[in-house]
Amino acid sequence: MNYVNTDPSRINIVNKNLQGKKVGIHRKQSLIELYKCKTQNEPNLKLSKLMRVLSQDTGIGHTTVKNTVRKYLYEQGITQKRIVRTLYEQIGTFEKCKILQKIHSFWFRHKIPTLKNISFAINADPGLPSLSVCELKKVLKDLHFEYTPCNYRLRALTEKEDIVLWRRKYLEDIRHYRNEGRTIYYLQETWINAGEYSSKELWTDIESPRKDKQIIVVHIGSVEGFVEGGLLCYESKTNTSNYHDHINGEIFYEWFCGILPLLKENSVIVFDNVSYYSVENHVPTISWKKDSILKWFEGKGIVLDRPMVKFQLIEIVKKTRLIYDNYRRSVQEAINHNKDVLRLPPYHCQLSPMQLAWEVVVRHVKINNCTSFKLDDVRQLLDDGVKLVSTDMWAGYVNLSITNEDILWNLDIITDKILDETVTAKINLVTSSESSSD
């Protein structure tokens, strides 16, 4: 009769785990079963010796054995390791805005920002996360930065042409509208956790993603205050850390259509360039029926001068789609109500007074520690927080945003001047070198 060893403590696993190879959950569970048998059969065995025996019997490294047993004793069980997001993935819009302002500050001090000195400045700031060079490069890519050679060794971090043009046009347009005496409304969103806040979250701007319900909040206001009846809040159905991922374009569009009649005639609406704001109008493709394509042309006011086959119609669509893709649903709806729309350049939150107004509202929710998970209770706290932002406070926030507009207007002028001086110095250096060689 074959003898079957049923005592796990006497099983000798000879397959040694390769160095650097991750130990799977099933193997860790076997380790814990062996640990329990050993402690039951040899209760007087010293812990240090037990760890060595377990490592020898399982082939798992000594450090991994200690950590696994320690975790078991603490949690009384082995669970799958949770997925930890990288530091780059944890950086939100607020942090990126701060990093952008940090880079801009170099130009205002007449210093050329480079990857090295920007990395040092960010990591020295306690209000910003410490980033590796690799993570910083990813953030700079999101902020639309590129390298501009200044001399033989120096490469300046400069914003791409389309961002600079976007910012200049925005500043020119909003100044023009303000000089015309038109009312300017600022639209912005935020999100809050429904539940108790830690002391760290309570007294800082940190809003850590949690398993609690996350409430998406949208509002609109002007120098006269928040628009009455303009608060939108609803529960997020997703589980991502970036609140932009939570917001539903259709919900926003329905709310936006309802808010337009509450705004003054011939006013201007400012909001940031977020995809959910603008669910695109559908553009015909070759899979569309010919009648549907013709109706699309009719809706756009495009008159066809002769009968065409579908391929010819699609060719015209390709020539005109760029025009109509830019007319997003929300923007077009605003135009239909005699309103103009301005979009903030990406990560320029200092140009919106809503940023400061939201801080007051969110702080009110945090301090009152909303432990209710009912949307109506959270909405009541939000309504109370909105009332705390007075007209005088709004006027101050708007004045601050105007000051920031003037600062950013000078930014591009200063940048051009510094880069021109650097190029001139480079040319002079080359000229003097050539003269000395002669």
Tab-separated table of C-alpha atoms in Angstrom:
chain	number	residue	atom	x	y	z
A	1	MET	CA	0.000	0.000	0.000
A	2	ASN	CA	1.323	3.395	-0.949
A	3	TYR	CA	1.750	5.785	1.931
A	4	VAL	CA	0.245	9.232	1.409
A	5	ASN	CA	1.638	12.040	3.536
A	6	THR	CA	-1.276	14.192	4.656
A	7	ASP	CA	0.693	16.334	7.087
A	8	PRO	CA	1.531	19.643	5.371
A	9	SER	CA	4.319	20.232	7.883
A	10	ARG	CA	6.202	17.259	6.466
A	11	ILE	CA	5.872	18.278	2.818
A	12	ASN	CA	9.193	19.452	1.449
A	13	ILE	CA	8.801	21.801	-1.515
A	14	VAL	CA	12.054	21.783	-3.398
A	15	ASN	CA	11.143	24.250	-6.161
A	16	LYS	CA	12.909	27.393	-5.071
A	17	ASN	CA	11.274	30.638	-6.092
A	18	LEU	CA	13.424	32.538	-8.587
A	19	GLN	CA	14.873	35.795	-7.318
A	20	GLY	CA	12.745	38.736	-8.390
A	21	LYS	CA	9.805	36.534	-9.393
A	22	LYS	CA	6.497	37.447	-7.771
A	23	VAL	CA	5.059	34.891	-5.350
A	24	GLY	CA	1.466	34.090	-6.303
A	25	ILE	CA	-1.520	34.167	-3.968
A	26	HIS	CA	-1.983	30.384	-4.034
A	27	ARG	CA	1.605	29.772	-3.008
A	28	LYS	CA	1.230	32.274	-0.177
A	29	GLN	CA	-1.887	30.460	0.995
A	30	SER	CA	0.074	27.190	1.036
A	31	LEU	CA	2.762	28.940	3.057
A	32	ILE	CA	0.218	30.046	5.653
A	33	GLU	CA	-1.239	26.532	5.892
A	34	LEU	CA	2.259	25.215	6.511
A	35	TYR	CA	2.847	27.955	9.093
A	36	LYS	CA	-0.309	26.976	10.994
A	37	CYS	CA	0.688	23.293	11.019
A	38	LYS	CA	4.194	24.104	12.231
A	39	THR	CA	2.988	26.331	15.052
A	40	GLN	CA	0.442	23.716	16.103
A	41	ASN	CA	2.890	20.788	16.077
A	42	GLU	CA	5.876	22.725	17.443
A	43	PRO	CA	4.478	25.531	19.615
A	44	ASN	CA	7.831	26.166	21.331
A	45	LEU	CA	9.719	26.764	18.081
A	46	LYS	CA	11.287	30.225	18.004
A	47	LEU	CA	9.852	32.575	15.428
A	48	SER	CA	13.217	33.314	13.782
A	49	LYS	CA	13.930	29.610	13.332
A	50	LEU	CA	10.373	28.999	12.141
A	51	MET	CA	10.831	31.608	9.411
A	52	ARG	CA	14.022	29.885	8.218
A	53	VAL	CA	12.316	26.485	8.206
A	54	LEU	CA	9.347	27.820	6.249
A	55	SER	CA	11.677	29.422	3.727
A	56	GLN	CA	13.602	26.164	3.259
A	57	ASP	CA	10.483	23.997	3.014
A	58	THR	CA	8.626	26.251	0.569
A	59	GLY	CA	11.488	27.635	-1.492
A	60	ILE	CA	10.177	31.160	-0.873
A	61	GLY	CA	12.621	33.875	0.117
A	62	HIS	CA	13.117	34.599	3.808
A	63	THR	CA	11.922	38.220	3.552
A	64	THR	CA	8.770	37.258	1.650
A	65	VAL	CA	8.004	34.576	4.233
A	66	LYS	CA	8.299	37.074	7.095
A	67	ASN	CA	6.166	39.682	5.335
A	68	THR	CA	3.494	37.139	4.398
A	69	VAL	CA	3.257	35.710	7.918
A	70	ARG	CA	3.240	39.196	9.425
A	71	LYS	CA	0.390	40.203	7.133
A	72	TYR	CA	-1.508	37.032	8.039
A	73	LEU	CA	-1.127	37.685	11.753
A	74	TYR	CA	-2.335	41.253	11.231
A	75	GLU	CA	-5.236	40.544	8.921
A	76	GLN	CA	-5.891	36.882	9.767
A	77	GLY	CA	-5.982	35.994	6.106
A	78	ILE	CA	-4.247	36.341	2.754
A	79	THR	CA	-5.840	38.629	0.193
A	80	GLN	CA	-4.938	39.677	-3.306
A	81	LYS	CA	-2.636	42.676	-3.411
A	82	ARG	CA	-4.677	45.731	-4.302
A	83	ILE	CA	-3.825	47.632	-7.440
A	84	VAL	CA	-1.825	50.725	-6.542
A	85	ARG	CA	-2.011	53.610	-8.964
A	86	THR	CA	1.244	55.283	-9.904
A	87	LEU	CA	1.963	58.776	-8.647
A	88	TYR	CA	1.413	60.147	-12.149
A	89	GLU	CA	-2.050	58.574	-12.265
A	90	GLN	CA	-2.909	60.197	-8.933
A	91	ILE	CA	-2.109	63.718	-10.144
A	92	GLY	CA	-5.338	65.571	-10.826
A	93	THR	CA	-6.308	68.767	-12.588
A	94	PHE	CA	-5.624	70.926	-9.535
A	95	GLU	CA	-2.033	69.684	-9.196
A	96	LYS	CA	-1.389	70.132	-12.919
A	97	CYS	CA	-2.631	73.718	-12.703
A	98	LYS	CA	-0.176	74.357	-9.870
A	99	ILE	CA	2.699	72.790	-11.809
A	100	LEU	CA	1.886	74.964	-14.826
A	101	GLN	CA	1.934	78.070	-12.633
A	102	LYS	CA	5.245	76.932	-11.153
A	103	ILE	CA	6.772	76.765	-14.638
A	104	HIS	CA	5.335	80.165	-15.563
A	105	SER	CA	6.929	81.670	-12.449
A	106	PHE	CA	10.385	80.973	-13.897
A	107	TRP	CA	9.709	83.257	-16.861
A	108	PHE	CA	8.423	86.010	-14.557
A	109	ARG	CA	11.712	85.790	-12.630
A	110	HIS	CA	13.539	86.018	-15.960
A	111	LYS	CA	14.861	82.488	-15.613
A	112	ILE	CA	14.628	79.849	-18.304
A	113	PRO	CA	12.707	76.761	-17.098
A	114	THR	CA	14.446	73.483	-17.869
A	115	LEU	CA	13.604	69.917	-16.968
A	116	LYS	CA	16.245	69.934	-14.241
A	117	ASN	CA	15.311	73.142	-12.424
A	118	ILE	CA	11.573	72.489	-12.779
A	119	SER	CA	12.001	69.032	-11.256
A	120	PHE	CA	13.923	70.531	-8.341
A	121	ALA	CA	11.338	73.295	-7.790
A	122	ILE	CA	8.373	70.903	-7.829
A	123	ASN	CA	9.960	68.387	-5.474
A	124	ALA	CA	10.965	71.198	-3.087
A	125	ASP	CA	7.370	72.440	-2.868
A	126	PRO	CA	5.507	70.658	-0.018
A	127	GLY	CA	2.208	71.469	-1.705
A	128	LEU	CA	3.076	69.424	-4.788
A	129	PRO	CA	3.815	65.697	-5.176
A	130	SER	CA	7.439	64.622	-5.545
A	131	LEU	CA	7.836	63.375	-9.103
A	132	SER	CA	10.521	61.338	-10.765
A	133	VAL	CA	11.936	62.640	-14.034
A	134	CYS	CA	9.920	60.043	-15.941
A	135	GLU	CA	6.668	61.038	-14.207
A	136	LEU	CA	7.419	64.728	-14.692
A	137	LYS	CA	7.897	64.204	-18.424
A	138	LYS	CA	4.426	62.654	-18.618
A	139	VAL	CA	2.914	65.623	-16.785
A	140	LEU	CA	4.732	68.069	-19.064
A	141	LYS	CA	3.317	66.235	-22.056
A	142	ASP	CA	-0.195	66.630	-20.629
A	143	LEU	CA	0.513	70.334	-20.133
A	144	HIS	CA	1.539	70.617	-23.816
A	145	PHE	CA	5.163	71.561	-23.245
A	146	GLU	CA	8.017	71.044	-25.663
A	147	TYR	CA	11.756	71.663	-25.697
A	148	THR	CA	13.123	74.776	-27.376
A	149	PRO	CA	16.920	74.895	-27.940
A	150	CYS	CA	18.400	78.115	-26.543
A	151	ASN	CA	22.116	77.525	-26.884
A	152	TYR	CA	24.505	74.643	-27.245
A	153	ARG	CA	23.490	72.973	-23.981
A	154	LEU	CA	20.297	74.624	-22.746
A	155	ARG	CA	16.814	73.482	-23.769
A	156	ALA	CA	13.956	75.611	-22.476
A	157	LEU	CA	10.539	74.224	-21.600
A	158	THR	CA	8.065	76.196	-23.686
A	159	GLU	CA	4.379	75.734	-24.365
A	160	LYS	CA	3.341	74.545	-27.782
A	161	GLU	CA	2.207	77.036	-30.369
A	162	ASP	CA	-1.471	76.053	-30.268
A	163	ILE	CA	-1.644	76.599	-26.480
A	164	VAL	CA	-0.013	80.026	-26.719
A	165	LEU	CA	-2.397	81.046	-29.511
A	166	TRP	CA	-5.353	79.655	-27.556
A	167	ARG	CA	-4.398	81.676	-24.482
A	168	ARG	CA	-3.822	84.881	-26.461
A	169	LYS	CA	-7.154	84.573	-28.241
A	170	TYR	CA	-8.992	83.865	-24.989
A	171	LEU	CA	-7.463	86.915	-23.293
A	172	GLU	CA	-8.212	89.134	-26.283
A	173	ASP	CA	-11.809	87.921	-26.541
A	174	ILE	CA	-12.689	88.200	-22.862
A	175	ARG	CA	-11.225	91.717	-22.702
A	176	HIS	CA	-13.279	92.648	-25.749
A	177	TYR	CA	-16.496	91.249	-24.262
A	178	ARG	CA	-15.828	92.951	-20.939
A	179	ASN	CA	-15.268	96.311	-22.646
A	180	GLU	CA	-18.627	95.862	-24.382
A	181	GLY	CA	-20.256	95.629	-20.960
A	182	ARG	CA	-21.530	92.091	-21.487
A	183	THR	CA	-22.204	89.835	-18.505
A	184	ILE	CA	-19.623	87.056	-18.250
A	185	TYR	CA	-20.698	83.791	-16.640
A	186	TYR	CA	-18.201	81.200	-15.449
A	187	LEU	CA	-19.194	77.541	-15.517
A	188	GLN	CA	-17.208	74.907	-13.691
A	189	GLU	CA	-17.580	71.520	-12.049
A	190	THR	CA	-16.151	69.785	-9.015
A	191	TRP	CA	-16.764	66.601	-7.056
A	192	ILE	CA	-17.056	65.658	-3.406
A	193	ASN	CA	-17.128	62.485	-1.367
A	194	ALA	CA	-20.315	61.658	0.511
A	195	GLY	CA	-19.103	60.563	3.926
A	196	GLU	CA	-16.822	61.584	6.757
A	197	TYR	CA	-13.543	63.335	5.985
A	198	SER	CA	-10.194	62.707	7.594
A	199	SER	CA	-8.452	65.581	9.358
A	200	LYS	CA	-5.986	65.818	6.466
A	201	GLU	CA	-8.800	66.143	3.936
A	202	LEU	CA	-10.727	68.510	6.185
A	203	TRP	CA	-8.080	71.222	6.392
A	204	THR	CA	-6.497	70.891	2.964
A	205	ASP	CA	-7.650	70.897	-0.644
A	206	ILE	CA	-7.075	67.133	-0.826
A	207	GLU	CA	-10.101	65.174	-1.992
A	208	SER	CA	-8.981	61.544	-2.017
A	209	PRO	CA	-11.001	59.031	-4.065
A	210	ARG	CA	-12.712	56.549	-1.783
A	211	LYS	CA	-15.262	53.778	-1.892
A	212	ASP	CA	-17.916	56.218	-0.672
A	213	LYS	CA	-20.363	57.742	-3.088
A	214	GLN	CA	-18.852	60.494	-5.191
A	215	ILE	CA	-21.093	63.423	-6.043
A	216	ILE	CA	-20.548	65.426	-9.225
A	217	VAL	CA	-21.404	69.109	-8.850
A	218	VAL	CA	-21.789	71.733	-11.599
A	219	HIS	CA	-22.763	75.395	-11.211
A	220	ILE	CA	-22.543	78.712	-13.018
A	221	GLY	CA	-22.066	82.243	-11.721
A	222	SER	CA	-20.996	85.792	-12.524
A	223	VAL	CA	-19.896	88.906	-10.677
A	224	GLU	CA	-23.478	89.042	-9.380
A	225	GLY	CA	-23.138	85.631	-7.706
A	226	PHE	CA	-24.239	82.081	-8.401
A	227	VAL	CA	-27.189	81.801	-10.779
A	228	GLU	CA	-30.228	80.893	-8.710
A	229	GLY	CA	-31.496	77.428	-9.577
A	230	GLY	CA	-28.311	76.581	-11.450
A	231	LEU	CA	-26.916	73.867	-9.176
A	232	LEU	CA	-26.536	70.418	-10.736
A	233	CYS	CA	-25.443	67.459	-8.618
A	234	TYR	CA	-25.760	63.744	-9.149
A	235	GLU	CA	-24.112	60.541	-8.046
A	236	SER	CA	-21.193	59.190	-10.022
A	237	LYS	CA	-21.616	55.720	-11.486
A	238	THR	CA	-17.937	55.104	-12.195
A	239	ASN	CA	-15.014	54.309	-9.932
A	240	THR	CA	-12.142	56.341	-11.339
A	241	SER	CA	-10.061	58.945	-9.553
A	242	ASN	CA	-10.405	61.684	-12.159
A	243	TYR	CA	-13.755	63.369	-11.673
A	244	HIS	CA	-13.848	64.358	-15.362
A	245	ASP	CA	-14.367	60.648	-16.052
A	246	HIS	CA	-17.505	60.644	-13.901
A	247	ILE	CA	-19.442	63.336	-15.691
A	248	ASN	CA	-22.115	62.313	-18.150
A	249	GLY	CA	-22.348	64.412	-21.307
A	250	GLU	CA	-26.074	63.879	-21.754
A	251	ILE	CA	-26.857	64.924	-18.173
A	252	PHE	CA	-24.753	68.040	-18.630
A	253	TYR	CA	-26.362	68.891	-21.963
A	254	GLU	CA	-29.866	68.606	-20.526
A	255	TRP	CA	-28.880	70.825	-17.589
A	256	PHE	CA	-27.128	73.310	-19.886
A	257	CYS	CA	-30.207	73.711	-22.078
A	258	GLY	CA	-32.267	74.416	-18.969
A	259	ILE	CA	-29.830	76.983	-17.601
A	260	LEU	CA	-29.544	79.111	-20.757
A	261	PRO	CA	-32.929	80.885	-20.312
A	262	LEU	CA	-31.822	81.956	-16.803
A	263	LEU	CA	-28.829	83.894	-18.141
A	264	LYS	CA	-28.854	87.502	-19.302
A	265	GLU	CA	-29.345	88.271	-22.968
A	266	ASN	CA	-26.206	88.572	-25.113
A	267	SER	CA	-24.029	87.252	-22.296
A	268	VAL	CA	-20.823	85.204	-22.454
A	269	ILE	CA	-20.252	81.755	-20.929
A	270	VAL	CA	-16.756	80.640	-19.932
A	271	PHE	CA	-15.956	77.012	-19.206
A	272	ASP	CA	-12.943	74.794	-19.545
A	273	ASN	CA	-12.182	72.468	-22.402
A	274	VAL	CA	-13.536	69.163	-21.072
A	275	SER	CA	-14.891	66.511	-23.403
A	276	TYR	CA	-18.111	65.827	-21.491
A	277	TYR	CA	-19.198	69.423	-22.030
A	278	SER	CA	-19.567	68.744	-25.706
A	279	VAL	CA	-21.086	65.545	-26.978
A	280	GLU	CA	-20.274	65.798	-30.664
A	281	ASN	CA	-22.886	66.092	-33.347
A	282	HIS	CA	-22.889	62.950	-35.446
A	283	VAL	CA	-21.122	63.307	-38.778
A	284	PRO	CA	-22.238	61.139	-41.732
A	285	THR	CA	-20.123	58.187	-42.827
A	286	ILE	CA	-20.404	55.816	-45.783
A	287	SER	CA	-22.528	53.478	-43.626
A	288	TRP	CA	-25.302	56.091	-43.392
A	289	LYS	CA	-28.308	55.831	-45.665
A	290	LYS	CA	-28.363	58.383	-48.450
A	291	ASP	CA	-31.586	59.965	-47.171
A	292	SER	CA	-30.002	60.476	-43.729
A	293	ILE	CA	-26.965	62.154	-45.294
A	294	LEU	CA	-29.215	64.490	-47.286
A	295	LYS	CA	-31.149	65.376	-44.124
A	296	TRP	CA	-27.836	66.144	-42.383
A	297	PHE	CA	-26.935	68.561	-45.186
A	298	GLU	CA	-30.376	70.123	-44.951
A	299	GLY	CA	-30.004	70.620	-41.204
A	300	LYS	CA	-26.668	72.381	-41.736
A	301	GLY	CA	-28.117	74.653	-44.417
A	302	ILE	CA	-25.905	73.162	-47.138
A	303	VAL	CA	-27.533	73.363	-50.578
A	304	LEU	CA	-26.541	70.790	-53.199
A	305	ASP	CA	-26.607	72.144	-56.752
A	306	ARG	CA	-26.998	68.744	-58.454
A	307	PRO	CA	-27.917	65.110	-57.740
A	308	MET	CA	-25.015	63.106	-56.278
A	309	VAL	CA	-24.234	59.527	-55.369
A	310	LYS	CA	-23.293	58.609	-51.801
A	311	PHE	CA	-19.520	58.718	-52.418
A	312	GLN	CA	-19.812	62.284	-53.697
A	313	LEU	CA	-21.870	63.268	-50.657
A	314	ILE	CA	-19.287	61.816	-48.272
A	315	GLU	CA	-16.575	63.737	-50.111
A	316	ILE	CA	-18.428	66.981	-49.347
A	317	VAL	CA	-18.847	65.861	-45.723
A	318	LYS	CA	-15.071	65.446	-45.415
A	319	LYS	CA	-14.561	69.015	-46.627
A	320	THR	CA	-17.101	70.504	-44.231
A	321	ARG	CA	-16.902	68.241	-41.159
A	322	LEU	CA	-14.141	70.266	-39.487
A	323	ILE	CA	-16.472	73.256	-39.450
A	324	TYR	CA	-19.351	71.364	-37.919
A	325	ASP	CA	-17.303	69.222	-35.536
A	326	ASN	CA	-16.312	72.420	-33.759
A	327	TYR	CA	-19.963	73.298	-33.246
A	328	ARG	CA	-20.541	71.025	-30.323
A	329	ARG	CA	-24.030	70.535	-29.046
A	330	SER	CA	-23.695	72.743	-26.006
A	331	VAL	CA	-21.899	75.517	-27.882
A	332	GLN	CA	-24.445	75.493	-30.669
A	333	GLU	CA	-27.274	75.628	-28.148
A	334	ALA	CA	-25.687	78.691	-26.535
A	335	ILE	CA	-25.371	80.375	-29.918
A	336	ASN	CA	-29.040	79.659	-30.577
A	337	HIS	CA	-29.847	81.550	-27.352
A	338	ASN	CA	-27.740	84.555	-28.395
A	339	LYS	CA	-24.886	83.647	-26.055
A	340	ASP	CA	-21.180	83.482	-26.837
A	341	VAL	CA	-18.938	80.750	-25.463
A	342	LEU	CA	-15.297	80.983	-24.415
A	343	ARG	CA	-13.150	78.016	-23.461
A	344	LEU	CA	-10.360	78.364	-20.961
A	345	PRO	CA	-6.972	77.103	-22.123
A	346	PRO	CA	-6.161	73.739	-20.505
A	347	TYR	CA	-5.096	73.893	-16.837
A	348	HIS	CA	-5.561	77.676	-16.508
A	349	CYS	CA	-7.865	77.446	-13.497
A	350	GLN	CA	-6.576	80.760	-12.092
A	351	LEU	CA	-8.551	82.515	-14.837
A	352	SER	CA	-11.870	81.282	-13.425
A	353	PRO	CA	-13.316	82.849	-10.243
A	354	MET	CA	-15.377	79.676	-9.860
A	355	GLN	CA	-12.250	77.949	-8.569
A	356	LEU	CA	-12.264	80.123	-5.434
A	357	ALA	CA	-16.042	80.021	-5.084
A	358	TRP	CA	-15.983	76.225	-5.119
A	359	GLU	CA	-13.394	76.171	-2.339
A	360	VAL	CA	-15.876	77.909	-0.016
A	361	VAL	CA	-18.696	75.529	-0.928
A	362	VAL	CA	-16.633	72.347	-0.669
A	363	ARG	CA	-15.082	73.472	2.621
A	364	HIS	CA	-18.599	73.917	4.039
A	365	VAL	CA	-19.466	70.343	3.057
A	366	LYS	CA	-16.233	69.027	4.562
A	367	ILE	CA	-16.590	70.863	7.873
A	368	ASN	CA	-20.133	69.598	8.318
A	369	ASN	CA	-18.905	66.059	7.632
A	370	CYS	CA	-21.855	64.810	5.649
A	371	THR	CA	-22.212	61.216	6.837
A	372	SER	CA	-25.436	60.721	4.941
A	373	PHE	CA	-25.237	58.937	1.631
A	374	LYS	CA	-28.551	60.373	0.435
A	375	LEU	CA	-28.245	62.718	-2.521
A	376	ASP	CA	-30.885	65.080	-1.091
A	377	ASP	CA	-28.874	65.564	2.112
A	378	VAL	CA	-25.691	66.297	0.181
A	379	ARG	CA	-27.567	68.701	-2.069
A	380	GLN	CA	-28.862	70.582	0.976
A	381	LEU	CA	-25.309	71.038	2.245
A	382	LEU	CA	-24.265	72.253	-1.193
A	383	ASP	CA	-27.159	74.720	-1.316
A	384	ASP	CA	-26.125	76.072	2.083
A	385	GLY	CA	-22.513	76.351	0.920
A	386	VAL	CA	-23.529	78.228	-2.228
A	387	LYS	CA	-25.373	80.803	-0.104
A	388	LEU	CA	-22.159	81.467	1.833
A	389	VAL	CA	-20.521	82.928	-1.292
A	390	SER	CA	-21.784	86.511	-1.251
A	391	THR	CA	-21.896	88.973	-4.131
A	392	ASP	CA	-18.951	90.871	-2.635
A	393	MET	CA	-16.926	87.657	-2.510
A	394	TRP	CA	-17.774	86.956	-6.138
A	395	ALA	CA	-16.701	90.470	-7.117
A	396	GLY	CA	-13.364	89.905	-5.391
A	397	TYR	CA	-12.870	86.570	-7.138
A	398	VAL	CA	-13.638	88.123	-10.533
A	399	ASN	CA	-11.187	90.975	-9.893
A	400	LEU	CA	-8.515	88.426	-9.004
A	401	SER	CA	-9.144	86.524	-12.238
A	402	ILE	CA	-8.801	89.805	-14.175
A	403	THR	CA	-5.461	90.392	-12.448
A	404	ASN	CA	-4.371	86.902	-13.493
A	405	GLU	CA	-5.431	87.698	-17.058
A	406	ASP	CA	-3.063	90.677	-17.076
A	407	ILE	CA	-0.267	88.536	-15.640
A	408	LEU	CA	-0.675	85.860	-18.305
A	409	TRP	CA	-0.927	88.496	-21.020
A	410	ASN	CA	2.573	89.632	-20.071
A	411	LEU	CA	3.844	86.053	-19.805
A	412	ASP	CA	4.119	85.454	-23.540
A	413	ILE	CA	5.731	88.861	-24.082
A	414	ILE	CA	8.350	88.116	-21.412
A	415	THR	CA	8.952	84.637	-22.837
A	416	ASP	CA	9.563	86.013	-26.330
A	417	LYS	CA	11.960	88.631	-24.983
A	418	ILE	CA	14.018	86.153	-22.945
A	419	LEU	CA	14.239	83.658	-25.801
A	420	ASP	CA	15.240	86.424	-28.231
A	421	GLU	CA	17.973	87.580	-25.849
A	422	THR	CA	19.225	84.017	-25.522
A	423	VAL	CA	19.349	83.557	-29.285
A	424	THR	CA	21.145	86.914	-29.666
A	425	ALA	CA	23.706	85.862	-27.073
A	426	LYS	CA	24.209	82.624	-28.970
A	427	ILE	CA	24.775	84.489	-32.239
A	428	ASN	CA	27.225	86.883	-30.564
A	429	LEU	CA	29.092	83.948	-29.069
A	430	VAL	CA	29.440	82.299	-32.472
A	431	THR	CA	30.541	85.574	-34.071
A	432	SER	CA	33.195	86.233	-31.442
A	433	SER	CA	34.490	82.676	-31.778
A	434	GLU	CA	34.806	83.055	-35.527
A	435	SER	CA	36.610	86.388	-35.120
A	436	SER	CA	39.116	84.953	-32.663
A	437	SER	CA	39.839	82.035	-34.972
A	438	ASP	CA	40.650	84.456	-37.783
